[in-house]
Coordinates of C-alpha atoms in Angstrom, one line a residue:
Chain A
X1186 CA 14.7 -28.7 7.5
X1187 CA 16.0 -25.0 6.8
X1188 CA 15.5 -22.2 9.7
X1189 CA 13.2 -19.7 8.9
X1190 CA 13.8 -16.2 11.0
X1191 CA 10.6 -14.9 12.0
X1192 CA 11.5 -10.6 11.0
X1193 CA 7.6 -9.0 11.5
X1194 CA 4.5 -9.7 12.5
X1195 CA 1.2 -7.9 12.0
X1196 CA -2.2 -8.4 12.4
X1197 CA -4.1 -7.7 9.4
X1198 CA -7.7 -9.1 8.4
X1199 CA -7.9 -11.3 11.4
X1200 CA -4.7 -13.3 10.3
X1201 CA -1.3 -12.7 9.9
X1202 CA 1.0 -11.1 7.7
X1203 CA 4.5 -12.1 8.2
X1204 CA 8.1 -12.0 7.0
X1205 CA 10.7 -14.3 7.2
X1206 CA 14.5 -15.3 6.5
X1207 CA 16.3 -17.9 5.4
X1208 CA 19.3 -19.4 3.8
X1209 CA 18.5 -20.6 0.1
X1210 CA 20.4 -23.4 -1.5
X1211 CA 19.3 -22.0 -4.6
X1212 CA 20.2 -18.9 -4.6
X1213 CA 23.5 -19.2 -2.3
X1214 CA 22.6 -16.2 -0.4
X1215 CA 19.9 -15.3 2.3
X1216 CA 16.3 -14.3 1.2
X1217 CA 13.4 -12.8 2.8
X1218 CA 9.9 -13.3 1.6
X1219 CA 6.2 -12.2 3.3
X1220 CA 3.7 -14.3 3.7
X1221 CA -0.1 -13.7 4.6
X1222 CA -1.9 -16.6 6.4
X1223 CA -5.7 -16.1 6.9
X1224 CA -7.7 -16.7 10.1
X1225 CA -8.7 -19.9 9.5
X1226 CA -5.0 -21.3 8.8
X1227 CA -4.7 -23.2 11.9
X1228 CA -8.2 -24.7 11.2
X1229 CA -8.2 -25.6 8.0
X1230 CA -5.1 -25.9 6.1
X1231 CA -4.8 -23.4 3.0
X1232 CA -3.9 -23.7 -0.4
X1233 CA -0.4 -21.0 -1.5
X1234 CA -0.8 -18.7 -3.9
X1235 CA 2.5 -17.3 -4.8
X1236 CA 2.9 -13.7 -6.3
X1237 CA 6.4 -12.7 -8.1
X1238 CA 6.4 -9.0 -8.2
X1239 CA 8.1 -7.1 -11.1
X1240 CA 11.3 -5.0 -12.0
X1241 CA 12.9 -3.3 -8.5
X1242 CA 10.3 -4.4 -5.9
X1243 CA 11.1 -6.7 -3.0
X1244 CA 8.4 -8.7 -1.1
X1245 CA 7.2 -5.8 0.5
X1246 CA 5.5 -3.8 -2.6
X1247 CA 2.5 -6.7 -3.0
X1248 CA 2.2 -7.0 0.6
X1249 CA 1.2 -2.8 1.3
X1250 CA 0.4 -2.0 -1.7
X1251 CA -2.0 -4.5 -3.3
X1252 CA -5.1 -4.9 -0.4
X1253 CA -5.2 -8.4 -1.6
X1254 CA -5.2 -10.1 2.2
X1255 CA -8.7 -8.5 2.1
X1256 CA -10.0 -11.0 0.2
X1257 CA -7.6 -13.9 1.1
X1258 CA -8.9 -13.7 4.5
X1259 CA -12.3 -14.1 3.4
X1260 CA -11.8 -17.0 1.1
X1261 CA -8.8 -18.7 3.6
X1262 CA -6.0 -18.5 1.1
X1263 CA -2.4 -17.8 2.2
X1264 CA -0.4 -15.8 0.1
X1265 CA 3.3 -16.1 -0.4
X1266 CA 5.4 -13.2 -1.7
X1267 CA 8.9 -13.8 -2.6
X1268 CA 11.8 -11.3 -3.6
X1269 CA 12.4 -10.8 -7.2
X1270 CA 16.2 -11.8 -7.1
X1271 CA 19.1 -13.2 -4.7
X1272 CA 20.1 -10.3 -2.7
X1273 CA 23.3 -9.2 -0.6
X1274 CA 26.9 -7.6 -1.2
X1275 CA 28.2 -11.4 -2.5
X1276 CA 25.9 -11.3 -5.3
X1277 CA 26.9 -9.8 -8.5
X1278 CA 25.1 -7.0 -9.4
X1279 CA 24.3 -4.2 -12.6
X1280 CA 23.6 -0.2 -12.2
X1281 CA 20.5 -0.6 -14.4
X1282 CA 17.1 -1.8 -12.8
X1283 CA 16.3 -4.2 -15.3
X1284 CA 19.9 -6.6 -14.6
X1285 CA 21.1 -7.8 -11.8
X1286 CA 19.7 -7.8 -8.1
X1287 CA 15.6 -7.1 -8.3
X1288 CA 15.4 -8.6 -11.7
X1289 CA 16.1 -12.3 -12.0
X1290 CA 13.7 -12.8 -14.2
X1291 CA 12.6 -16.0 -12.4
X1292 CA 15.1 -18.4 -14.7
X1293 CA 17.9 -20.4 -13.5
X1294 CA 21.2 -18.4 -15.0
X1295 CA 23.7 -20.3 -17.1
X1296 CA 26.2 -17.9 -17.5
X1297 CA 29.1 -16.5 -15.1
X1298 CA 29.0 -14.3 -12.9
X1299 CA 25.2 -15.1 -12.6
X1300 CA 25.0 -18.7 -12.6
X1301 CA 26.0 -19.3 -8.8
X1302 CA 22.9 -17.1 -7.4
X1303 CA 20.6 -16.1 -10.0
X1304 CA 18.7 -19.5 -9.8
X1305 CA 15.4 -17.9 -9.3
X1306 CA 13.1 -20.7 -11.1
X1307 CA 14.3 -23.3 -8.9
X1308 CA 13.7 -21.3 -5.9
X1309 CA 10.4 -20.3 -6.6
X1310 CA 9.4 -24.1 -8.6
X1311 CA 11.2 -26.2 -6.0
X1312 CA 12.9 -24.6 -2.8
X1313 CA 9.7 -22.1 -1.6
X1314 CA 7.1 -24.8 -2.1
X1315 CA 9.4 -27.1 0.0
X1316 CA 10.1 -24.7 2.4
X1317 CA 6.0 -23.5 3.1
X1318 CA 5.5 -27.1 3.7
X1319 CA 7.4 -28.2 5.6
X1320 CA 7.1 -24.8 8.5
X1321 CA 3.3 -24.1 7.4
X1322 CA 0.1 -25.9 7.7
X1323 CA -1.1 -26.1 3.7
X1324 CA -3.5 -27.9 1.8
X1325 CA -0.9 -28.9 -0.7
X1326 CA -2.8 -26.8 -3.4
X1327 CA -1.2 -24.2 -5.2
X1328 CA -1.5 -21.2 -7.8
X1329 CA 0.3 -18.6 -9.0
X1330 CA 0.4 -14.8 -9.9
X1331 CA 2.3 -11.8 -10.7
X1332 CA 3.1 -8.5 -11.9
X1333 CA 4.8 -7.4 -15.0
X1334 CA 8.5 -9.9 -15.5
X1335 CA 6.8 -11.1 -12.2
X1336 CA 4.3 -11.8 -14.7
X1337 CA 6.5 -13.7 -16.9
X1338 CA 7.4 -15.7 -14.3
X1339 CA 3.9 -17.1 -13.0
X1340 CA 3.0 -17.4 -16.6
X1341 CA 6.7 -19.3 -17.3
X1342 CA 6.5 -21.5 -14.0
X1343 CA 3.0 -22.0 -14.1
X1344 CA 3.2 -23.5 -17.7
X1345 CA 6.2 -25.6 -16.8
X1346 CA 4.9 -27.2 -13.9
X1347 CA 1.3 -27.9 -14.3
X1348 CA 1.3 -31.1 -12.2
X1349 CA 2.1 -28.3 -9.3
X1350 CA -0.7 -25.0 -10.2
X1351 CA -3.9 -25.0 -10.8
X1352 CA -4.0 -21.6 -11.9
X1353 CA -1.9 -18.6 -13.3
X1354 CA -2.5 -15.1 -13.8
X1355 CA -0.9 -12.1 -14.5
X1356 CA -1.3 -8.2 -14.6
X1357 CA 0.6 -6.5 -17.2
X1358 CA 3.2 -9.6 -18.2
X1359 CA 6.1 -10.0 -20.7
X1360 CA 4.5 -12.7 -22.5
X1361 CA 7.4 -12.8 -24.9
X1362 CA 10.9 -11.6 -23.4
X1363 CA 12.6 -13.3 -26.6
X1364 CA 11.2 -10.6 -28.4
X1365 CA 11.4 -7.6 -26.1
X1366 CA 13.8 -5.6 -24.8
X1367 CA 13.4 -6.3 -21.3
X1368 CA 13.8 -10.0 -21.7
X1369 CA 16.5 -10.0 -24.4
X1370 CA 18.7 -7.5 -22.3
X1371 CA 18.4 -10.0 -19.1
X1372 CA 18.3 -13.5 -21.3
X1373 CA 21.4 -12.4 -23.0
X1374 CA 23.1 -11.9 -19.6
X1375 CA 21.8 -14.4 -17.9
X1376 CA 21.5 -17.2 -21.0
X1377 CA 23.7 -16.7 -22.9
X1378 CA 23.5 -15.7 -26.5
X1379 CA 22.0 -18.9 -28.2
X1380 CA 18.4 -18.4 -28.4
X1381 CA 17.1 -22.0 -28.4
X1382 CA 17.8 -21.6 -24.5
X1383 CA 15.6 -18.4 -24.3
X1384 CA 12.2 -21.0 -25.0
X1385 CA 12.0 -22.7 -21.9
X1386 CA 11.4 -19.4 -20.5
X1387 CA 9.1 -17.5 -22.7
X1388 CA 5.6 -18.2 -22.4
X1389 CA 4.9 -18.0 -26.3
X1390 CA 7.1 -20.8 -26.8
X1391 CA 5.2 -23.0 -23.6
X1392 CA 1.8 -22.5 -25.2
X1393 CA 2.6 -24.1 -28.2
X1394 CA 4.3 -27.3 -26.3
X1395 CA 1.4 -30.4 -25.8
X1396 CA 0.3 -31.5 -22.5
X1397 CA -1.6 -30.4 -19.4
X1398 CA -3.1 -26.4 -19.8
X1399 CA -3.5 -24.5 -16.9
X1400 CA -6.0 -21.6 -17.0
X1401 CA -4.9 -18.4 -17.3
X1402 CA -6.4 -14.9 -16.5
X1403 CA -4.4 -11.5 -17.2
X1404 CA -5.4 -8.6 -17.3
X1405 CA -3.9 -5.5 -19.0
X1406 CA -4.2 -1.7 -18.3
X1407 CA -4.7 0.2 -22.2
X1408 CA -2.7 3.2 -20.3
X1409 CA 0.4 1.2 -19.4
X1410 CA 3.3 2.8 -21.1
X1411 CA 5.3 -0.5 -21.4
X1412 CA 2.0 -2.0 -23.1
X1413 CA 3.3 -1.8 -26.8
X1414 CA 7.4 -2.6 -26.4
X1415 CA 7.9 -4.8 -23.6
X1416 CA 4.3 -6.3 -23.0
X1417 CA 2.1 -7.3 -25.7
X1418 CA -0.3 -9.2 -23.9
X1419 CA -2.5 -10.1 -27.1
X1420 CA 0.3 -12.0 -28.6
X1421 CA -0.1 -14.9 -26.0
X1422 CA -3.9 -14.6 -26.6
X1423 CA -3.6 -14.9 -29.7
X1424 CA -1.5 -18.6 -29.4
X1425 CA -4.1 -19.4 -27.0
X1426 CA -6.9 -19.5 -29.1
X1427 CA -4.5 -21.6 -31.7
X1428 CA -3.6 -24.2 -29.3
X1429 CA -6.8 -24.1 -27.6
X1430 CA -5.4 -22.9 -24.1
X1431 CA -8.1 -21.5 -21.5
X1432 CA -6.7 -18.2 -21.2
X1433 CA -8.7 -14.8 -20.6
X1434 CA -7.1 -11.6 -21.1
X1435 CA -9.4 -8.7 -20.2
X1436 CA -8.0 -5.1 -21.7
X1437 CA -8.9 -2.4 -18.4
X1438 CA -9.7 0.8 -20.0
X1439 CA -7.7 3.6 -18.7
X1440 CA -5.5 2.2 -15.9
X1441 CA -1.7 2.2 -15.8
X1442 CA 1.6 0.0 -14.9
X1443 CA 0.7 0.4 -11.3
X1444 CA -0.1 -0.9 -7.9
X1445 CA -3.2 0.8 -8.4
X1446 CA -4.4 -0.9 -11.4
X1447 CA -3.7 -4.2 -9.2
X1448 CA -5.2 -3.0 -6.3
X1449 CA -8.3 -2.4 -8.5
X1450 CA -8.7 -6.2 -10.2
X1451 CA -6.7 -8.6 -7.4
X1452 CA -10.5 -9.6 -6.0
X1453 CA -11.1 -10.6 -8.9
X1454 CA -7.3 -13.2 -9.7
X1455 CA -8.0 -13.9 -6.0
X1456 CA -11.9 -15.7 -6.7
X1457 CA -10.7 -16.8 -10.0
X1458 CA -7.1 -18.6 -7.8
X1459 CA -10.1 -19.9 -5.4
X1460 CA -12.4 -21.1 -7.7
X1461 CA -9.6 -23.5 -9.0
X1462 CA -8.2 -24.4 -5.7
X1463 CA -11.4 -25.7 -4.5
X1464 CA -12.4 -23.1 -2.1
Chain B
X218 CA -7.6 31.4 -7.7
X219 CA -4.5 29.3 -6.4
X220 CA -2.8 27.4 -9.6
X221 CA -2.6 23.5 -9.1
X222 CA -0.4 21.4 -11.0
X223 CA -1.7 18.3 -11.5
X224 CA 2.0 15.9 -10.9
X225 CA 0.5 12.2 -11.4
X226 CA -2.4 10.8 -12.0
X227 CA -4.0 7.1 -12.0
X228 CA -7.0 5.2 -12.9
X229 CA -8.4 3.7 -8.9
X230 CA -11.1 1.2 -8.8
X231 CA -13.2 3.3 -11.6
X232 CA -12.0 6.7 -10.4
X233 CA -8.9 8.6 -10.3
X234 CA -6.1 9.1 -7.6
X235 CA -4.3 12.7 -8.0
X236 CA -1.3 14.4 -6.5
X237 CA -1.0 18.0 -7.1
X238 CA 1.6 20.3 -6.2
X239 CA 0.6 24.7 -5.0
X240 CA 1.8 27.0 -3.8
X241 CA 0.6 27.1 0.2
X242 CA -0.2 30.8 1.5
X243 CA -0.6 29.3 4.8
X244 CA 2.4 27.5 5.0
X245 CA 4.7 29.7 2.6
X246 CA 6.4 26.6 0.7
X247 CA 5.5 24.6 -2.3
X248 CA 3.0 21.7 -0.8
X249 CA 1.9 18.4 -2.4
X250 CA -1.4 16.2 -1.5
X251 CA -3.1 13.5 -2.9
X252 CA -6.9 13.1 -4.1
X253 CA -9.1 10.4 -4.4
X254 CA -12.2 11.4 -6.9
X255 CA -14.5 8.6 -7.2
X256 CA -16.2 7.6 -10.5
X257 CA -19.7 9.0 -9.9
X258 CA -17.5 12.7 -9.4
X259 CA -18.8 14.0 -12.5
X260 CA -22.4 13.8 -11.8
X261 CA -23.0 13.5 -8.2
X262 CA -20.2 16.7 -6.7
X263 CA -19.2 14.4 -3.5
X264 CA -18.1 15.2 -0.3
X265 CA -14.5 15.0 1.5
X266 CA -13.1 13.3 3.9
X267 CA -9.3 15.2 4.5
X268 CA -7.1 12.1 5.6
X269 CA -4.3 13.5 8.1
X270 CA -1.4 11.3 7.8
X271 CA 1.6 10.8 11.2
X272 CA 4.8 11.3 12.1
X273 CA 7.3 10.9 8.9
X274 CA 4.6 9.9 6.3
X275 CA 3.6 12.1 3.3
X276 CA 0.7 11.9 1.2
X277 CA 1.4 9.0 -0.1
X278 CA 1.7 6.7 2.8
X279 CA -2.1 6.4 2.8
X280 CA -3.2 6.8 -0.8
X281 CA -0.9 3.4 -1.7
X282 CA -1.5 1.5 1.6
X283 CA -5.0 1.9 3.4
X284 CA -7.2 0.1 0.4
X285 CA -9.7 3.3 1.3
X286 CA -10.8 4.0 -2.9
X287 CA -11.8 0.5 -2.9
X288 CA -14.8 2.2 -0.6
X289 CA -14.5 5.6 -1.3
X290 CA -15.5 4.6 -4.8
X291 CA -18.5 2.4 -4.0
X292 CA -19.8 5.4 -1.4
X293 CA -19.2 8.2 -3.8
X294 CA -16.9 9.7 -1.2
X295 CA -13.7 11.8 -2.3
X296 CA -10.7 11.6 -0.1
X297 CA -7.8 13.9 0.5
X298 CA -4.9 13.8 2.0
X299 CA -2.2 16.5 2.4
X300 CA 1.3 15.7 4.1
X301 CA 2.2 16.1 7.2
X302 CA 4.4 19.5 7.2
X303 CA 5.7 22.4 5.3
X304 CA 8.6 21.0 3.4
X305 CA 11.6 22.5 1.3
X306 CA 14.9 24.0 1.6
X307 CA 13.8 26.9 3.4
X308 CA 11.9 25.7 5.7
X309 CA 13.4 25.2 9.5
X310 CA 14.0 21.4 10.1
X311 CA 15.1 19.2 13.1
X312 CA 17.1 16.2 12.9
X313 CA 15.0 14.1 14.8
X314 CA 11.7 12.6 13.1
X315 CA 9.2 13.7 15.7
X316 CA 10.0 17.6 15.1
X317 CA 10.3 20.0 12.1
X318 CA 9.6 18.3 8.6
X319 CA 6.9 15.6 8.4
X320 CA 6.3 16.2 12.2
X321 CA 3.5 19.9 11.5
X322 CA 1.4 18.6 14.3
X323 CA -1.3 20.6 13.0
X324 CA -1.0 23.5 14.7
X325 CA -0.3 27.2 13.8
X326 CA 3.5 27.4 15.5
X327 CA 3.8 30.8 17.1
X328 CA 7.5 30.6 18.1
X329 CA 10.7 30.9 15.5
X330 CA 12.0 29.7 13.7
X331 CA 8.8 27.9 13.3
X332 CA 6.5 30.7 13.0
X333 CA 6.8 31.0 9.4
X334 CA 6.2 28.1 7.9
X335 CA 4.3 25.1 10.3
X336 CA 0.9 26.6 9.8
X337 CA -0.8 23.2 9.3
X338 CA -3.9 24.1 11.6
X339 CA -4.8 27.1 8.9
X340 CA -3.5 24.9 6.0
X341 CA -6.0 22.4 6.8
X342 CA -9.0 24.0 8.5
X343 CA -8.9 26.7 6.0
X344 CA -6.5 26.5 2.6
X345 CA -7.0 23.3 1.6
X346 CA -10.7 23.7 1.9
X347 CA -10.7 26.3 0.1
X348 CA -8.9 24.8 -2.6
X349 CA -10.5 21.7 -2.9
X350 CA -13.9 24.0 -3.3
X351 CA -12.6 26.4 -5.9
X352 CA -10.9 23.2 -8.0
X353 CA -13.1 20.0 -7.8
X354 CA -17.1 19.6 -7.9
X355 CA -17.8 19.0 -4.4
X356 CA -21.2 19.6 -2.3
X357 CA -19.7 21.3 0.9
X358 CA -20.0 18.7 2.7
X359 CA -16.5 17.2 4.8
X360 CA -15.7 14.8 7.5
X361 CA -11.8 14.1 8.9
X362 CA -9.8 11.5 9.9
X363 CA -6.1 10.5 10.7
X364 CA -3.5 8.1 12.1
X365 CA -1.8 8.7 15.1
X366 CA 0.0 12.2 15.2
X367 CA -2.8 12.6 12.2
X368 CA -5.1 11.3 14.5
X369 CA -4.4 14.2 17.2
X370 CA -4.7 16.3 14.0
X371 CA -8.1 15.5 12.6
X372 CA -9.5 15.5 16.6
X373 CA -8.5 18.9 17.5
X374 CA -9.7 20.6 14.1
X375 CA -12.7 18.6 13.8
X376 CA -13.8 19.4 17.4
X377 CA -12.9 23.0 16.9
X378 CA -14.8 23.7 13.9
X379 CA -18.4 21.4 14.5
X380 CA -19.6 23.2 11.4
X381 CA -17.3 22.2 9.3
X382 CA -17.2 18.3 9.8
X383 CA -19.6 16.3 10.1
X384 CA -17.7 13.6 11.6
X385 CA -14.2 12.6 12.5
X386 CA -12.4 8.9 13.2
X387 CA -8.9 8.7 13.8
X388 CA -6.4 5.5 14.5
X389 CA -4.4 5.0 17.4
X390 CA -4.3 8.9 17.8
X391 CA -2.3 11.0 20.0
X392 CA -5.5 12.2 22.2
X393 CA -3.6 14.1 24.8
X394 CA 0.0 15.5 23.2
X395 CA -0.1 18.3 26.4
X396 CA 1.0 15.2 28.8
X397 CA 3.1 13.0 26.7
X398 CA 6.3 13.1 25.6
X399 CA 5.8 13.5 21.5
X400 CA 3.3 16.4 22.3
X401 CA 5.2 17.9 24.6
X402 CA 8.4 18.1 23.1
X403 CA 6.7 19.6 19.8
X404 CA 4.4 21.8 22.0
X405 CA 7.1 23.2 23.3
X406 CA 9.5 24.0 20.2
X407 CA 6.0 25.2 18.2
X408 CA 4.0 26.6 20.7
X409 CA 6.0 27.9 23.5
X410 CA 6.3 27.4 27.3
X411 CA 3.2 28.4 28.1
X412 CA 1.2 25.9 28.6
X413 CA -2.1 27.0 28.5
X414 CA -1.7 28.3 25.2
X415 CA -1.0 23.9 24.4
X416 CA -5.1 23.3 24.9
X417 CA -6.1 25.0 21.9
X418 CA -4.5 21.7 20.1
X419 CA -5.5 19.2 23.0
X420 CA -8.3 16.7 22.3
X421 CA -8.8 16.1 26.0
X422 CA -8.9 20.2 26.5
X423 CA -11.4 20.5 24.0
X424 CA -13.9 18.0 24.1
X425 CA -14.5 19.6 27.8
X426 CA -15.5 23.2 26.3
X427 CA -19.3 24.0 25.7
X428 CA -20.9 23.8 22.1
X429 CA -21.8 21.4 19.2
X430 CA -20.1 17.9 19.6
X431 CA -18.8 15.9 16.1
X432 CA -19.5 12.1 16.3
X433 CA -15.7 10.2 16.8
X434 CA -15.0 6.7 15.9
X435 CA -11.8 5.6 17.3
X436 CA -10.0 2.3 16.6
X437 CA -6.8 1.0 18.9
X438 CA -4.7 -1.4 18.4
X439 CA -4.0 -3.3 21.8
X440 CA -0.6 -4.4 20.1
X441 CA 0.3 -0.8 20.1
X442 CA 3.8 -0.1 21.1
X443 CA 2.9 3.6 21.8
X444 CA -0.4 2.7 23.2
X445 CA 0.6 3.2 26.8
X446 CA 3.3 6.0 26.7
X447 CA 1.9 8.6 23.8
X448 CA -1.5 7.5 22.7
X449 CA -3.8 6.6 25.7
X450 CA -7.6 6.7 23.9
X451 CA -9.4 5.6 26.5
X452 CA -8.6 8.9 28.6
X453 CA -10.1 11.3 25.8
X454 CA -13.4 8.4 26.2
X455 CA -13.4 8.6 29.7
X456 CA -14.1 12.4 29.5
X457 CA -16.4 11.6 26.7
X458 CA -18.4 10.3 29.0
X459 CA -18.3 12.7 31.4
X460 CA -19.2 15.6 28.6
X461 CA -21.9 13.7 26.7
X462 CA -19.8 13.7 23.3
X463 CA -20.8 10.8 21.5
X464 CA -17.2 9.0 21.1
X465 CA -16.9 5.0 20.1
X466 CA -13.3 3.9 21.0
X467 CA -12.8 0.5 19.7
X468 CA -9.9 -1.7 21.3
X469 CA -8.8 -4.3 18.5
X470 CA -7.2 -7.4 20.1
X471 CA -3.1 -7.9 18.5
X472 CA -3.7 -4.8 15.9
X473 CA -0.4 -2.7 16.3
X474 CA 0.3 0.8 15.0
X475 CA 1.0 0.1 11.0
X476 CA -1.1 0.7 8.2
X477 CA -2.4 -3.2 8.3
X478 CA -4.3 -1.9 11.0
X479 CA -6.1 0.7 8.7
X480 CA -6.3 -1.3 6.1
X481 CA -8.2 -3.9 8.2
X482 CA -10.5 -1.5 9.5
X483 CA -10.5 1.6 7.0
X484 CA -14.3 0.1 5.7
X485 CA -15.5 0.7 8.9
X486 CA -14.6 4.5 9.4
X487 CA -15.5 5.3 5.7
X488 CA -19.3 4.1 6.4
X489 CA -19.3 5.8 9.6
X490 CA -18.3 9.3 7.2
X491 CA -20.8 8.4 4.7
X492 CA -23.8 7.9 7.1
X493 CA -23.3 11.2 9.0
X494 CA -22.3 12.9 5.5
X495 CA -26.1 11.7 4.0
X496 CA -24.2 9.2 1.5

């Protein structure tokens, strides 16, 4: 069983908000990630629900900003927040924000020098899962959300793993990083330059594949100024209703790229996670 | 009429969160604060509630992690919150994070170098008010609160100005500065060695002196590690008492002094504001 280094501790909602340490065999490096575990926890075990956050946050961002352990204390669900990329002075790196260390775009690189650490879909697929059960009290139930390429990556591993979520949603995601620059920039890099290998990681390819469909709520600020080159939201709606996939994306009139715009709509991913966990 | 420049703005739970930069007459610098204007703003002018932030926070601190629009914009309530200092080039600084820059105390400093700048007692008794009534549609009515240092702030002005505020909370606040050591070392650089001129900006001074007595909510945090050296509430209740104020101090088992501990409790003190503002 790995060690996991208790960092913080807080009080919050009558339960517990909490960050950890550890040493990932995924990513070859050490990781720290928050988690939020409701009164009842030592009760009645909770389902997870995992949040990827976006471009140049760590797994503090959701866990100040978002106000969503209001509402998972209510409804007894523990939240897990991860980092958005290995981390630390071994791991290769870029200057820009969208390459390199707080953008692994939640796929396992093929190509050097990324391929040793940048192994994020495992991690967050395999290793995390693993690593809540086996130190936490869980139900064994699990969802999965996220912001923006955080996004793309609950959409991506959600899609991919169906057996494991019972549902995914999204504020603001790159449904199709094949075909933006965001995701072409980082699948280049991280993929390498034949496209075929981009698919397994774009969730306009997933919805067309057959098998299990995990509902999906987004929803999408109008003011978001990535909306029309890296976002796009209505193309995956739009394959949705082809292949018959439960997905609802709601268009928010006015509201941005932001915590804020999450902070104003988590209640509602967090009854729509619980209404499919059981809760 | 003092010119505001309207720096960022973002759609909040149906209403709009602002940060504005002027220029400070008070405080002679260039000043930035935060507004919360709820969505019922443009028909029903609401009332304030000035949020006075601690030691080394801005105005931002609170506006991304209390969760308050989530209630200011149910109650029709706007908030605003300045920072905690003058700030700028020009304005006298201290190396240490409890004096100088993001450490105003709100008080008016009557020794250099401070003397010209940390004016945050006028600034926020006075300017802002002012301001915020010759800018926004709002019906006179105001209540403060803060956290800690800002908690000391919104105590001292509230108590000293009964007509103003209808009501005042604060968290974890500093109720006593003139006997512990963050008060006293800032007293001291701001207001001199004489200390008699220190209960002018003493809680536990004030609420002694004759005249109309402001409704206070406090919240504690028994898992406060400046609870027993800097913060002490239940003295300032203790003479409560003895004065006939009518003071609630609330002792919350494990809550320590971060902003989870608003968050959790934030709800509460906005209700108390909206029932003593007629909301």
């Amino acid at each position: 069983m790995d060690s996991l280094e208790l960092l913080e501790e807080h009080r919050l909602f009558n339960g517990w908000q909490q960050r950890y340490r550890h040493d990932s065999g995924s990513l070859n490096c050490a990781m720290t990630f928050s988690v939020y575990l409701p009164p009842t926890a030592d009760d009645a075990p909770p389902p997870l629900l995992y949040w990827l956050s976006g471009l140049t946050c760590s797994d503090e961002n959701f866990a100040t900003k978002a106000g969503a352990q209001r509402v998972a204390s209510e409804l007894g669900l523990a939240l897990v927040i991860p980092d958005t990329s290995p981390r630390g002075e071994n791991v290769p790196n870029d200057e820009a924000y969208d390459l390199g260390q707080g953008a692994g775009f939640y796929l396992n690189a093929t190509q050097p020098p990324w391929d040793r650490n940048y192994r994020m879909y495992q991690y967050i697929s395999e290793e995390l899962p693993e690593l809540m059960h086996s130190h936490f009290n869980c139900n064994g139930r699990q969802a999965i959300a996220g912001h923006s390429m955080g996004g793309h990556g609950a959409l991506v591993i959600g899609m991919r793993n169906a057996a494991q979520y019972s549902s995914i949603s999204a504020f603001a995601p790159i449904v199709n990083p094949s075909q933006v620059p965001w995701g072409r920039k980082a699948f280049s890099a991280y993929l390498g330059d034949d496209e075929t290998t981009w698919r397994a990681y774009d969730s306009c390819a997933l919805i067309a594949r057959p098998g299990p469909k995990v509902p999906v709520l987004i929803d999408q600020g109008d003011n978001d100024q990535f909306l029309a080159d890296q976002l796009q939201p209505a193309r995956l709606a739009e394959l949705a209703r082809q292949h018959d996939w439960p997905l609802t994306l709601r268009i928010q009139a006015g509201y941005d790229h932001s915590y804020y715009t999450i902070a104003t709509f988590i209640e509602d991913h967090l009854r729509f996670h619980a209404a499919h966990l059981g809760l």
